[in-house]
Each structure stands twice: as C-alpha cells, then as structure tokens.
Coordinates of C-alpha atoms in Angstrom, one line a residue:
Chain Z
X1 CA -15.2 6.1 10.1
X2 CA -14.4 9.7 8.9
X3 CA -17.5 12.1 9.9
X4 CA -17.7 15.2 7.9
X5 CA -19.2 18.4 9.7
X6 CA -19.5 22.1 8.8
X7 CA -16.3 24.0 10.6
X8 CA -14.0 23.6 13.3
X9 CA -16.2 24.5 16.1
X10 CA -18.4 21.5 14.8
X11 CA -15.1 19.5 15.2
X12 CA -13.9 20.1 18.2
X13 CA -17.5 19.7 20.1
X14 CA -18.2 16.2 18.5
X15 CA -14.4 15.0 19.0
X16 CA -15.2 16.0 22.8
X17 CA -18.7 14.0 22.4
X18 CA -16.8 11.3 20.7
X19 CA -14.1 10.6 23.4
X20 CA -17.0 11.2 26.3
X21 CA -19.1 8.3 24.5
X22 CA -15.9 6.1 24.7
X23 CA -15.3 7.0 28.2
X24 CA -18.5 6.1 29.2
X25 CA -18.8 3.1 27.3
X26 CA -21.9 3.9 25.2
X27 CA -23.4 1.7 22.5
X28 CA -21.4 1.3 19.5
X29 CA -17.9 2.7 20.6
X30 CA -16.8 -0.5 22.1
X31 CA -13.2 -1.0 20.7
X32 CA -12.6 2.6 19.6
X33 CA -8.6 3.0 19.4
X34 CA -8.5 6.7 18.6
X35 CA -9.8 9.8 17.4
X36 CA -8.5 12.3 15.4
X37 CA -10.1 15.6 14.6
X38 CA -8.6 17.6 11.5
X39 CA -10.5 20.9 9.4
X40 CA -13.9 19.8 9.0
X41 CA -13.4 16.4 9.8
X42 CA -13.5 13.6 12.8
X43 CA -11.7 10.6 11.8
X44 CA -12.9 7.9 14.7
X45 CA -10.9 4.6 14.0
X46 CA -11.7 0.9 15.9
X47 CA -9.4 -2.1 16.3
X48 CA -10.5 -5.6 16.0
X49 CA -12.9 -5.3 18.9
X50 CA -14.9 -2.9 17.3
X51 CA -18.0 -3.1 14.8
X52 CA -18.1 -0.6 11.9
X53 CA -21.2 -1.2 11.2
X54 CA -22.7 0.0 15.2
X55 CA -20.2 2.5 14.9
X56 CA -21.8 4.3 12.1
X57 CA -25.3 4.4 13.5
X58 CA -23.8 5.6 16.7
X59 CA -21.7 8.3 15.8
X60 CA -25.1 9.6 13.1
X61 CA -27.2 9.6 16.5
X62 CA -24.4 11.4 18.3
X63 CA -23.5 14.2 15.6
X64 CA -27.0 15.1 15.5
X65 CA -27.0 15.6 18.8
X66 CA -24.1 17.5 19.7
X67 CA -24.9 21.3 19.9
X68 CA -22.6 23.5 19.0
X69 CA -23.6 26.7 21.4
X70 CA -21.1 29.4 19.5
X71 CA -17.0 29.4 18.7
X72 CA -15.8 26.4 20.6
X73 CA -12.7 28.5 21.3
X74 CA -10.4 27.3 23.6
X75 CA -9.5 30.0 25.9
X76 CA -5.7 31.4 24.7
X77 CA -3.7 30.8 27.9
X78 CA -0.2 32.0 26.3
X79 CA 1.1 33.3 23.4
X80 CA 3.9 31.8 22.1
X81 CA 7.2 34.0 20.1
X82 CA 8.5 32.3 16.9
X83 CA 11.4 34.0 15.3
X84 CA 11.3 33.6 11.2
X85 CA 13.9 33.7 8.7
X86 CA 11.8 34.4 5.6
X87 CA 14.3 32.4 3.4
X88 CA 12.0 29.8 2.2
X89 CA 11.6 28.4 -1.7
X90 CA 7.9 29.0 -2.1
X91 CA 8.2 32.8 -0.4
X92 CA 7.9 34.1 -4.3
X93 CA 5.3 31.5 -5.3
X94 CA 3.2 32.4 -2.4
X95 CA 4.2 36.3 -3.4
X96 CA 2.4 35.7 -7.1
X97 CA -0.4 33.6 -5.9
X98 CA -1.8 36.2 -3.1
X99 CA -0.8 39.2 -5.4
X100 CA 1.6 40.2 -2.8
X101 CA 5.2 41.2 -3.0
X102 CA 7.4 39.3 -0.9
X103 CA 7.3 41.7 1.8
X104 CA 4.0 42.1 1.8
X105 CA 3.6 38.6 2.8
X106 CA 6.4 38.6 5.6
X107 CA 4.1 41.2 6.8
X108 CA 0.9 39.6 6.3
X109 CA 2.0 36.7 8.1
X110 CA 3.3 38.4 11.4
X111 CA 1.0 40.9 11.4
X112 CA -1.7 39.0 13.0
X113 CA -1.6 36.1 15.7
X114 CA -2.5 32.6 14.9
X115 CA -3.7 30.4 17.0
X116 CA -3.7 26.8 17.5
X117 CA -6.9 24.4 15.9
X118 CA -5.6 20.8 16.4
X119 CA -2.5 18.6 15.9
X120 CA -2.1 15.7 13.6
X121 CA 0.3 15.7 10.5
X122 CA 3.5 14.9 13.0
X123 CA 4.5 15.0 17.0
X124 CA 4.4 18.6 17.8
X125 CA 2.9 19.8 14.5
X126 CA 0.0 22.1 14.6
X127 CA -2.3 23.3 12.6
X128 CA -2.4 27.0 12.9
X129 CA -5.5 29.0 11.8
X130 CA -7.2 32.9 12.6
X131 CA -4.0 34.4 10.7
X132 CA -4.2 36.8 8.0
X133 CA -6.5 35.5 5.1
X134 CA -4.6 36.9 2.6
X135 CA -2.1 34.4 2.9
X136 CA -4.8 31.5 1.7
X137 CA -2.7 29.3 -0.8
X138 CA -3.1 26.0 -2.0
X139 CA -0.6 22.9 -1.4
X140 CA 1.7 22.2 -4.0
X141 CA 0.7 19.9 -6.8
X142 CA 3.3 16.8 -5.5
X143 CA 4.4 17.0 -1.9
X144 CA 8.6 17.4 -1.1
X145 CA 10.2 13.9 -0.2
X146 CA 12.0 16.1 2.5
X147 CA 11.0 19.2 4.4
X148 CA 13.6 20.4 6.5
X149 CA 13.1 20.6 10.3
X150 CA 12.3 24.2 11.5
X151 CA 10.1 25.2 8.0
X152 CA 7.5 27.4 8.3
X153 CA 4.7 26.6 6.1
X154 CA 1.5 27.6 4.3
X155 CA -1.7 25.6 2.8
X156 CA -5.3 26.0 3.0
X157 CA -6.2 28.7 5.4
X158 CA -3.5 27.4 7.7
X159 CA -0.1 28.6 8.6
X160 CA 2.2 25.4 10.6
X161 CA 5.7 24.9 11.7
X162 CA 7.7 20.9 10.6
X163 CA 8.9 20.0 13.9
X164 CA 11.1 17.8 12.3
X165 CA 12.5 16.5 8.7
X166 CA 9.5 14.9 7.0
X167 CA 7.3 14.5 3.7
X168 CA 5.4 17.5 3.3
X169 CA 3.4 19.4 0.6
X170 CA 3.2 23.0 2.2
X171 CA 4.6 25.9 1.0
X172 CA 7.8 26.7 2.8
X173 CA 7.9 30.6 3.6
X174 CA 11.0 30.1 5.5
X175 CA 12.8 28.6 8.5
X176 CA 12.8 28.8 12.6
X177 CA 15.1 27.1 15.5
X178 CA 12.6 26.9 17.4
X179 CA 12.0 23.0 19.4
X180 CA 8.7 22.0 18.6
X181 CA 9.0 18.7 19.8
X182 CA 10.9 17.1 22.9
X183 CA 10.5 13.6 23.8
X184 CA 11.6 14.2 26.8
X185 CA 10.5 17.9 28.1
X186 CA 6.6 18.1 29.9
X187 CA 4.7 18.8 27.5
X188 CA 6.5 17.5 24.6
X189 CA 4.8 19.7 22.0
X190 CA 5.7 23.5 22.3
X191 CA 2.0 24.0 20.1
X192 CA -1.1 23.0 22.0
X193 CA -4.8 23.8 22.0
X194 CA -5.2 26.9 23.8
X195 CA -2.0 28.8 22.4
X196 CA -1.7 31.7 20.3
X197 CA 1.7 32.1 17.9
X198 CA 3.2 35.6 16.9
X199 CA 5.7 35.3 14.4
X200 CA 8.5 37.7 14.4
X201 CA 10.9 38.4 11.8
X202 CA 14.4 37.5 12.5
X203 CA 17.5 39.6 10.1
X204 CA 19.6 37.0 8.6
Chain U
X1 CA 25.1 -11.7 33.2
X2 CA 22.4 -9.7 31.2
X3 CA 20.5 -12.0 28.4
X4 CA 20.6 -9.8 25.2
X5 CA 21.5 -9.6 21.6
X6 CA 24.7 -8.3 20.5
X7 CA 24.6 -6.6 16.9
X8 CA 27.4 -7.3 15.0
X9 CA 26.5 -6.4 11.9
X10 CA 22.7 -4.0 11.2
X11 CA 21.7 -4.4 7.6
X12 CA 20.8 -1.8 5.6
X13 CA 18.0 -0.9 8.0
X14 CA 16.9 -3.3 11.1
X15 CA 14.1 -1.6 13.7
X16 CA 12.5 -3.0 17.0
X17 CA 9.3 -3.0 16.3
X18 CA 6.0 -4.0 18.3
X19 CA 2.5 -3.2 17.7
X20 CA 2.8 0.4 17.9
X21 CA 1.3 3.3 20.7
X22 CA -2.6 3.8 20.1
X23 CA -4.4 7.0 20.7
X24 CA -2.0 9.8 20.3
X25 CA -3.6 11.2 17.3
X26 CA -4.5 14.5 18.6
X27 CA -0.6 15.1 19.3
X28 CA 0.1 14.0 16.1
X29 CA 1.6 10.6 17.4
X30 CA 0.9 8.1 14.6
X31 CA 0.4 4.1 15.8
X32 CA 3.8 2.7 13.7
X33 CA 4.7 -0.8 15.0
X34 CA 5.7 -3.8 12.8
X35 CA 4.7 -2.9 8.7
X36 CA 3.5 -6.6 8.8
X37 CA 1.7 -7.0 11.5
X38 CA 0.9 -10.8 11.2
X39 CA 4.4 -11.7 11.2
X40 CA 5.3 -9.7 14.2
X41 CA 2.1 -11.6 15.9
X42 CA 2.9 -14.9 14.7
X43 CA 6.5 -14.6 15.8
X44 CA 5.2 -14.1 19.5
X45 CA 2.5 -16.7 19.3
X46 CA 5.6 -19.2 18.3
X47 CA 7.2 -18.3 21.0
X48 CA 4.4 -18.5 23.5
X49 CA 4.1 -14.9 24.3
X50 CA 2.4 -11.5 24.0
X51 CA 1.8 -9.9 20.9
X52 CA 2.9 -6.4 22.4
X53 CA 6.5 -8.2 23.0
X54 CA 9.0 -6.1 20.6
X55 CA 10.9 -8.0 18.0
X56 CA 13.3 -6.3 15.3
X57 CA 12.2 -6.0 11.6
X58 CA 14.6 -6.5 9.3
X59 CA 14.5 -4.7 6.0
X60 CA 16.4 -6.6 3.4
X61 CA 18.2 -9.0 5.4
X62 CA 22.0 -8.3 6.6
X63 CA 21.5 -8.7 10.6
X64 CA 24.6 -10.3 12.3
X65 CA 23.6 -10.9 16.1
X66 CA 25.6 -12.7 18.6
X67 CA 23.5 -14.5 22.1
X68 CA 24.3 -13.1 25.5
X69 CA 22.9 -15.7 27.1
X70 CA 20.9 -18.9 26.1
X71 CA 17.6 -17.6 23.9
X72 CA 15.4 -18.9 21.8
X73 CA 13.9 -17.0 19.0
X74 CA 12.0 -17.4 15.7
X75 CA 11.8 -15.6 12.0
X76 CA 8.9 -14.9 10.4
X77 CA 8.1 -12.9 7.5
X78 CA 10.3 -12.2 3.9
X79 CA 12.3 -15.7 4.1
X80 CA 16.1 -16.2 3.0
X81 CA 18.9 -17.7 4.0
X82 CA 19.7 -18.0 7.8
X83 CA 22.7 -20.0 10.0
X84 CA 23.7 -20.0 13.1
X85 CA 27.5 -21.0 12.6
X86 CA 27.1 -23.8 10.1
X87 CA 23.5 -24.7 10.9
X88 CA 21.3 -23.4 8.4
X89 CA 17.6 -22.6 10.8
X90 CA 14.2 -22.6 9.2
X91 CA 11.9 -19.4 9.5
X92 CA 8.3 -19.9 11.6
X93 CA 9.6 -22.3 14.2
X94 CA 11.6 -21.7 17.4
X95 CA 15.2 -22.4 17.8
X96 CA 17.2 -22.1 20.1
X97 CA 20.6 -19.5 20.1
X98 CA 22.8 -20.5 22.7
X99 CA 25.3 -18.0 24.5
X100 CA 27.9 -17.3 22.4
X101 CA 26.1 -18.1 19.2
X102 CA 25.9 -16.2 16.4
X103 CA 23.1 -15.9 14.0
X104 CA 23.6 -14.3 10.4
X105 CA 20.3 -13.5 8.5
X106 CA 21.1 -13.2 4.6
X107 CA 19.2 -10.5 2.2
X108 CA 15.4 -12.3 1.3
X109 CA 14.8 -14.4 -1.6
X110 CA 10.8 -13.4 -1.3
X111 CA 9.7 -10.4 0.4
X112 CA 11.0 -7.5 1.9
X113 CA 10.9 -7.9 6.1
X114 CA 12.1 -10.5 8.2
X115 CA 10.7 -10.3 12.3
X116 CA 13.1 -11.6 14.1
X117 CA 11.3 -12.4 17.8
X118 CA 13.2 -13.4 21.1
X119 CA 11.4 -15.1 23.5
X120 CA 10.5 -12.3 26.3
X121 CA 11.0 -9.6 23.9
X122 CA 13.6 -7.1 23.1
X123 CA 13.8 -5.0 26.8
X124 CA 14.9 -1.7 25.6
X125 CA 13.2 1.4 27.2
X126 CA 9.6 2.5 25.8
X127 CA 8.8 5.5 24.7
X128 CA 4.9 7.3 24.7
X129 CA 3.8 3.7 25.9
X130 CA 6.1 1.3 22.8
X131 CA 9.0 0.2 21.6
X132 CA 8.0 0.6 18.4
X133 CA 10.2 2.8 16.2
X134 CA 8.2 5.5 13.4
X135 CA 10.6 6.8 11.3
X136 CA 8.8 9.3 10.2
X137 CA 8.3 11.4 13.6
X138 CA 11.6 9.6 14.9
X139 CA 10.1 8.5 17.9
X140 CA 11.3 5.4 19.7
X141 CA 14.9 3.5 19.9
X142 CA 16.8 4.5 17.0
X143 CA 17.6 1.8 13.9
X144 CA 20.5 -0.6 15.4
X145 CA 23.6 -0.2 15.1
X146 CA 26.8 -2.3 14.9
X147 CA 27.7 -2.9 18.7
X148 CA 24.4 -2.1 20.4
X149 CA 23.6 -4.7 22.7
X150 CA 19.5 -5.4 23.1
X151 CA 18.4 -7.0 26.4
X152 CA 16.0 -9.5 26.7
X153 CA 13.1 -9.7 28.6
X154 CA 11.7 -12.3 31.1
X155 CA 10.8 -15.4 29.6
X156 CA 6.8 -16.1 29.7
X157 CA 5.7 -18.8 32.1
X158 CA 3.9 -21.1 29.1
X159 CA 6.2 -23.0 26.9
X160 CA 6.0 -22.9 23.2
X161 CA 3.8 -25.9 21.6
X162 CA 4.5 -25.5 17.8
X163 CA 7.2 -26.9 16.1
X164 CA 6.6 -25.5 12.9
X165 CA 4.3 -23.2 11.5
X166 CA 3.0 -23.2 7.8
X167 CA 2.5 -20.2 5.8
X168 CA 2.3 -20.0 1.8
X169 CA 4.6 -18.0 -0.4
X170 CA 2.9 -15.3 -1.6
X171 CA 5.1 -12.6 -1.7
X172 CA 6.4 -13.2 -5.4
X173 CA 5.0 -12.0 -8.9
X174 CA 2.5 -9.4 -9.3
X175 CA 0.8 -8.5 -5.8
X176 CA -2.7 -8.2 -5.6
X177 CA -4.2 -6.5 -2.9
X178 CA -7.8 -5.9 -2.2
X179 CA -9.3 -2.5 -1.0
X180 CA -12.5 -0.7 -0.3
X181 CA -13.5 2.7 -2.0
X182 CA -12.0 5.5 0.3
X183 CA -13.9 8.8 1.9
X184 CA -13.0 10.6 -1.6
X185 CA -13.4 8.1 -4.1
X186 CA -15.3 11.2 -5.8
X187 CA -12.4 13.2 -6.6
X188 CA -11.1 10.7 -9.4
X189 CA -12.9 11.2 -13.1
X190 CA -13.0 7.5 -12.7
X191 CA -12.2 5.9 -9.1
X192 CA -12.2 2.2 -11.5
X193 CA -9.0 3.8 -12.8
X194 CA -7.0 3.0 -9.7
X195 CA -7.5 -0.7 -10.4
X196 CA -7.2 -0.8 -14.2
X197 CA -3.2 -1.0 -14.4
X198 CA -0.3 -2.6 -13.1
X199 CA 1.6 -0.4 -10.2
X200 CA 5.5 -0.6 -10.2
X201 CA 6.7 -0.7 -6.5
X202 CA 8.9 2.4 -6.1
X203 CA 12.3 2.9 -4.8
X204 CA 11.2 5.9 -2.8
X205 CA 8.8 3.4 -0.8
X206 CA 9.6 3.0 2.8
X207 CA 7.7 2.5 5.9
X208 CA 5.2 5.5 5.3
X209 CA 4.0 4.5 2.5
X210 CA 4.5 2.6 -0.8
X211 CA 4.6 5.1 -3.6
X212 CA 3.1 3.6 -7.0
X213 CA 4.3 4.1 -10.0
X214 CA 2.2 4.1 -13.2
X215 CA 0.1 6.6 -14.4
X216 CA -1.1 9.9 -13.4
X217 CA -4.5 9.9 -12.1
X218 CA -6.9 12.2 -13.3
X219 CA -9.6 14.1 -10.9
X220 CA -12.7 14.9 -11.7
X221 CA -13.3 18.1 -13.7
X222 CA -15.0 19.6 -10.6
X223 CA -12.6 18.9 -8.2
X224 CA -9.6 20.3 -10.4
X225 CA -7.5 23.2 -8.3
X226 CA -9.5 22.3 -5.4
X227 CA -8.0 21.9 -1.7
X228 CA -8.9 19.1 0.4
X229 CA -8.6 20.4 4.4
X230 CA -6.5 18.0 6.0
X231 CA -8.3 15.1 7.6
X232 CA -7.7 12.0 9.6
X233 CA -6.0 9.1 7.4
X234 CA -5.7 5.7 8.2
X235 CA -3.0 2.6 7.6
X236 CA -3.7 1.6 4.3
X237 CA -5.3 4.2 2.6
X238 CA -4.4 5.4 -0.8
X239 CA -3.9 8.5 -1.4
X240 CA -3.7 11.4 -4.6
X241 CA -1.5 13.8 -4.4
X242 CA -2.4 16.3 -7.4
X243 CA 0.7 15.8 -9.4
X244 CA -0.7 11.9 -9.7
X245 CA 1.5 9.1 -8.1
X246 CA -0.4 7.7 -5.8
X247 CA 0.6 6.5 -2.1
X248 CA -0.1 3.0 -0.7
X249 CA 0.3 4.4 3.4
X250 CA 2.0 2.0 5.8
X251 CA 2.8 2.0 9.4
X252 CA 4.5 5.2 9.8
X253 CA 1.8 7.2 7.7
X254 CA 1.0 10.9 8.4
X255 CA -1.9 11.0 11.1
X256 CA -3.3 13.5 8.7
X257 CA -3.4 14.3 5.3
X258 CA -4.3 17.3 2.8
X259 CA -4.7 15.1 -0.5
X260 CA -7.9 13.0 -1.4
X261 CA -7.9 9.0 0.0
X262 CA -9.3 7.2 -3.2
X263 CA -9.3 3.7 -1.5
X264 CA -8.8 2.0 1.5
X265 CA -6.6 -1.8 1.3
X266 CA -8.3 -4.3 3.7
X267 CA -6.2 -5.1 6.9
X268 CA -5.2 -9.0 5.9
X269 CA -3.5 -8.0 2.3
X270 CA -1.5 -5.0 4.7
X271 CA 0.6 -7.4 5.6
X272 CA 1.6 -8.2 2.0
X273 CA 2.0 -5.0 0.7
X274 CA 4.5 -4.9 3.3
X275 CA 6.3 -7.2 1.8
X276 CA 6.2 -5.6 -1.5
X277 CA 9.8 -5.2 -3.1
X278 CA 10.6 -2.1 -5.2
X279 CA 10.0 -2.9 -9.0
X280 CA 7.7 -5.6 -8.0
X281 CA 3.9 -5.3 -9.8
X282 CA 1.0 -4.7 -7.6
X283 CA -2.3 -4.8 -8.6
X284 CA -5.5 -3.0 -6.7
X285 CA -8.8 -4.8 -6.7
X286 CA -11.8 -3.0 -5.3
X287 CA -14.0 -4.8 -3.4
X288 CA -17.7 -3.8 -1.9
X289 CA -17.7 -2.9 2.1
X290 CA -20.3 -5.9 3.5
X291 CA -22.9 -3.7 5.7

C-alpha cells in the first residue's frame, strides 16, 4: 500500500506511526513485513499473512491522525567530510540545465551542507536533501546500466552518493573514495538519519 | 567428515538463495531470495523442510557438484537434462547423492532457473539475517565458484513423503502474466498500452528486473518533463523510465525508485516471469484488484 502525504516531515511522522501500530499489534497491520518511507511517500508492504484490504482502512484512520507538530528534523549529531572529484559526465549537463558554469555548480554544491532524509535505493545510499536549490535537476530520460561505485549524484531536489556499482539514473557530478557501505563495520552505512554531509573539493 | 557439496564446475551464474531478509528497507536492504519463489519452497517441502532452508539457483544450467557425504536433494524449477554418473535423475522428487557422487545439471530445455535443494540446507554463513545473495547491493555469499565447497546443514527430524511432485510446463511460448494497475497508472496517455503488444525478453534482464523490449511508452501530456520523487517499489512492479523501455522488477529490485510504476504483476505469475528466457514473448494482462 503506497500512502502519498504532503512532504517529508509528513513522512517521517507517519513511517514512525506506521512501525508503532505494527509494534503494538493494532488492527489491520497484522502481517506487515516492512516499511519504507521515500519523498512524499510511505510504501507499507504485507506478506501472506496480511489483508490489503484492513490494511487500507487502517493506515486512512492512522494518516489522519498523525500530527505533524513542525519540521520532524532529526537532531544533526555529526557532520560527515566527503572529498569530491568533480570529474563526472553530467557536470556540463547539470552546468546548462541550472544556468551555471561548471564551477558554479562545484560551488553550489559544497557551499551548503546537506543532510540526510531517508535511505532506500541501495545498502548505504541516502537520500540527501537541504542542499543548495539551485542545483534542482531532473533524472536522465533512461537510467545507466552501470554507475560506478563512489559517484556523486544529482536528481530531484536531492544530492546522493552510489555506495556501490549499480543501475542508476542520476546525474553523475563526479566521484569519491569514500566507504559508504561495510558489511562488516557497526553501523554498516556511513549515511544515517541524523547526519549532515559537507562536500569538499578534492584537486585531481 | 563435513557433509557438503563440492563445486566442480559453476555455470554461467549459480547463487544460494533462500527467501530473502525482510524489513531492511529504511537501510536500503532489498528482500532478494530465490527469483522463483515457488520452486525454492517446493524444493524444501520435497525434502521435508523449512522454506527459509537455502538452496542454489541455477541460471542456465552448467553446475557440476560432487557429495561430501551421503545427501539427498531435489530440482525444481527450469527443467533439462540431469545425471548423476550415468543415471539420468528426474526434477521435483528426491534423490539421493551418495558420497562421492557427482551430479551434472545440463543448460534448461524450458525455463531459465533450476533450485537445486539439499536436504538441511546449504550451511554457509548468513548475512543481515539470510543466505540469500542480491546482486544488486552484493550482499550475501558471493556466486560459486569452481572449488568452493558448501556445507550442509542438519537433516530435519520428518522424513520426506512425496515421491514425485507434478507441475505443468508452462514456461514455453509467449508468457502471459497477469498484473494489477500500479500507484501511477496515470502517467501513461493510455495505461491499456502496456498490455496491447507483445514484449521481447531482453538480454540485459537479470535478477533486478526483466527489461521489455517493444515499444516506447508514451506519458500523458501532463506528466511530460515531470519528476516523480523517489518512492517505495515493490517485487513485481513495472516500471517507466522516460526514455520508454519498461522494467518487469524481480528479486533484487531497487527498494526505491524515481520513475512512475504503471502496473503491478500478481505474486503467482512472479514465479514465471522468472523463468522468462531472453527473446522469449511476454504478454501483460491487466486484471481488476478484488476489494
């Protein structure tokens, strides 16, 4: 069941209700398997267990309950370096379709922090939002096969790092070393709610 | 002496699979686990055990595996040729592999995946809570290779009581799979367009999705330049990328996505498209959701 609300804020307090509900074991969430919350969206799925139908009516009852008191902003407990190489193939597309020069937009994009919104494309991937809003481009019209690890990426009013080679339709600004994800380090992913990201230039 | 099986030879691709790690969305953890799930579970069932046992799946045939040990396993799934020295074995049934034993597990005549089960499961370590392997975040054991050596588990206490189980081909020909309207059906001119033509299976298809080839899809005049914000997708969903070739997702689909979900295939026919060969004809047929 994919429940559309007005902003993040919206998101984040009803995937909060959502997972309480489960927890508790309220009406109409028996056999919930996950939930994922995404822009302006809560995606809630259900294994066999589960009834779409109850699931509906209880997740209505519950979104038009849930109060959203002001910014649901997670409180930034670090902020996090990335170093850049602004080498990617889209840095002049991205140049023409903001009407910035190429510098411009290395500037635009580590002149202000971003922080993280929620995960969800990939392990360690994070959707990265509050940056500049100049840099507001659109994905590209087919998405790349292969993306290499390390890209740093724009789409949408968000700004994200491929923690490893995958399918993506971003555009690529350029690359980092950076580890976004380890399997075996505590936490595995580097990008979590409640940190902010500075990106820093590197020379090549 | 550990039970296990010895890989001789991989295939082309050959992946321990189970039924995947659930509710790891928020870290962008995707389920994965066997692309058709009913084969995985009726593997186990034939062998009298769990469904969350891991088995390999085996993508166009080519395993070699040698017994450590006396086992006794079962194939389910794509069918072809299969022999264990000079004995040819028959898929959905257990048989036994005795230490020492070899079994060779030829390229499909229908399908795509053969499950190869092992009664008490391939043992190797799990990882975020499964052995399953999502080759798209690269998560869990890597793809065998010649010379690893799989342990196997402890046995269940019940015995298996089927002989034989039947199943109907239905992997050949054109493929018709049923689906529900997806969340934005309304960014297609005409949503009835997705199940007008005949899809060619691509060869860029793989476990994250089947990509269909065809024609372009047109959107609807008002949605034209517009962004979708990533949301939430599930197993099965179609999805329309802007340049047009749509994407039929599988086990090892993106926990989120930035391009409209037209349609949604029903659980049951997942398991076929599964099975679903590149260059083989697939069909969409849009059903109503019973409230």
């Amino acid at each position: 069941m994919l429940v559309e609300v007005d902003g993040l804020d919206q998101v984040l307090a009803l995937a909060d209700a959502v997972r309480g509900a489960v927890s508790a074991h309220a009406t109409g969430f028996a056999g919930v398997v996950d939930v994922v919350p995404a822009a302006t969206t809560v995606l809630v799925t259900i294994g066999e267990l589960g009834d779409l139908a109850a699931l509906r009516q209880a997740l209505a009852r519950l979104a038009s309950e849930t109060a959203v008191t002001g910014p649901a902003a997670v409180d930034v407990t670090e902020t996090i370096e990335i170093g850049v190489h602004y080498d990617g193939p889209d840095l002049d597309e991205v140049a023409e379709l903001t009407g910035l020069t190429r510098r411009g937009v290395v500037g635009a994009h580590t002149g202000q922090n971003w922080r993280v919104a929620f995960g969800g494309f990939a392990p360690g991937f994070a959707y990265l939002s509050g940056g500049d809003c100049r840099l507001r481009v659109p994905r590209r019209a087919g998405p790349r096969t292969t993306v290499p690890a390390g890209s740093v990426a724009l789409a949408d009013t968000f700004s994200a790092v491929y923690p490893r080679p995958s399918p993506g339709g971003w555009q690529l600004l350029g690359h980092t070393t950076a580890v976004l994800w380890d399997v075996d380090r505590d936490p595995p992913a580097l990008l979590r709610p409640g940190i902010a990201v500075r990106f820093v230039e590197l020379q090549t | 002496m550990t039970r296990g099986l010895l890989v001789l030879e991989p295939g082309p691709l050959t992946l321990v699979q189970d039924l995947g790690r659930l509710g790891l969305a928020a870290l962008g953890v995707g389920q994965s686990g066997a692309a058709d799930r009913g084969a995985h579970r009726l593997g186990a069932r034939l062998l009298a055990q769990d469904e969350t046992a891991a088995a390999l799946e085996i993508t166009f045939g080519g395993l070699v595996v040698r017994a450590q040990g006396d086992l006794t396993l079962a194939l389910t799934g794509a069918e072809g040729p299969a022999t264990v020295g000079n004995r040819a074995v028959g898929h959905r049934s257990p048989f036994p592999l005795r230490d020492g034993e070899q079994l060779a597990i030829g390229t499909p005549t229908t399908g795509l995946r053969t499950y190869l089960s092992v009664r008490g499961g391939v043992d190797v370590p799990a990882v975020l809570g499964s052995r399953a392997r999502d080759t798209l975040s690269g998560i869990g054991p890597p793809p065998l290779q010649a010379g690893d050596l799989l342990p196997v588990g402890v046995p269940p206490s019940a015995f298996p009581v089927v002989d034989q189980a039947p199943a109907p081909l239905r992997f050949d020909g054109t493929l018709t799979l049923r689906a529900w309207a997806g969340p934005r059906d309304d960014w297609l001119a005409d949503p009835t367009t997705l199940a007008a033509p005949t899809w060619t299976v691509s060869s860029r298809s793989d476990r994250v999705g089947i990509r269909l080839e065809g024609r372009a899809l047109e959107r609807s005049p008002e949605r034209v330049g517009r962004e979708l914000p990533s949301e939430g997708v599930v197993r099965g969903g179609i999805q329309v990328p802007a340049g047009g070739d749509p994407i039929l997702f599988l086990a090892d689909h993106p926990v989120t996505g930035g391009y409209p979900v037209v349609a949604v295939v029903l659980e049951p026919d997942l398991d076929l498209a599964a099975q679903a060969v590149p260059g083989q004809s697939l069909r969409i047929l849009l059903v109503q959701l019973q409230e």
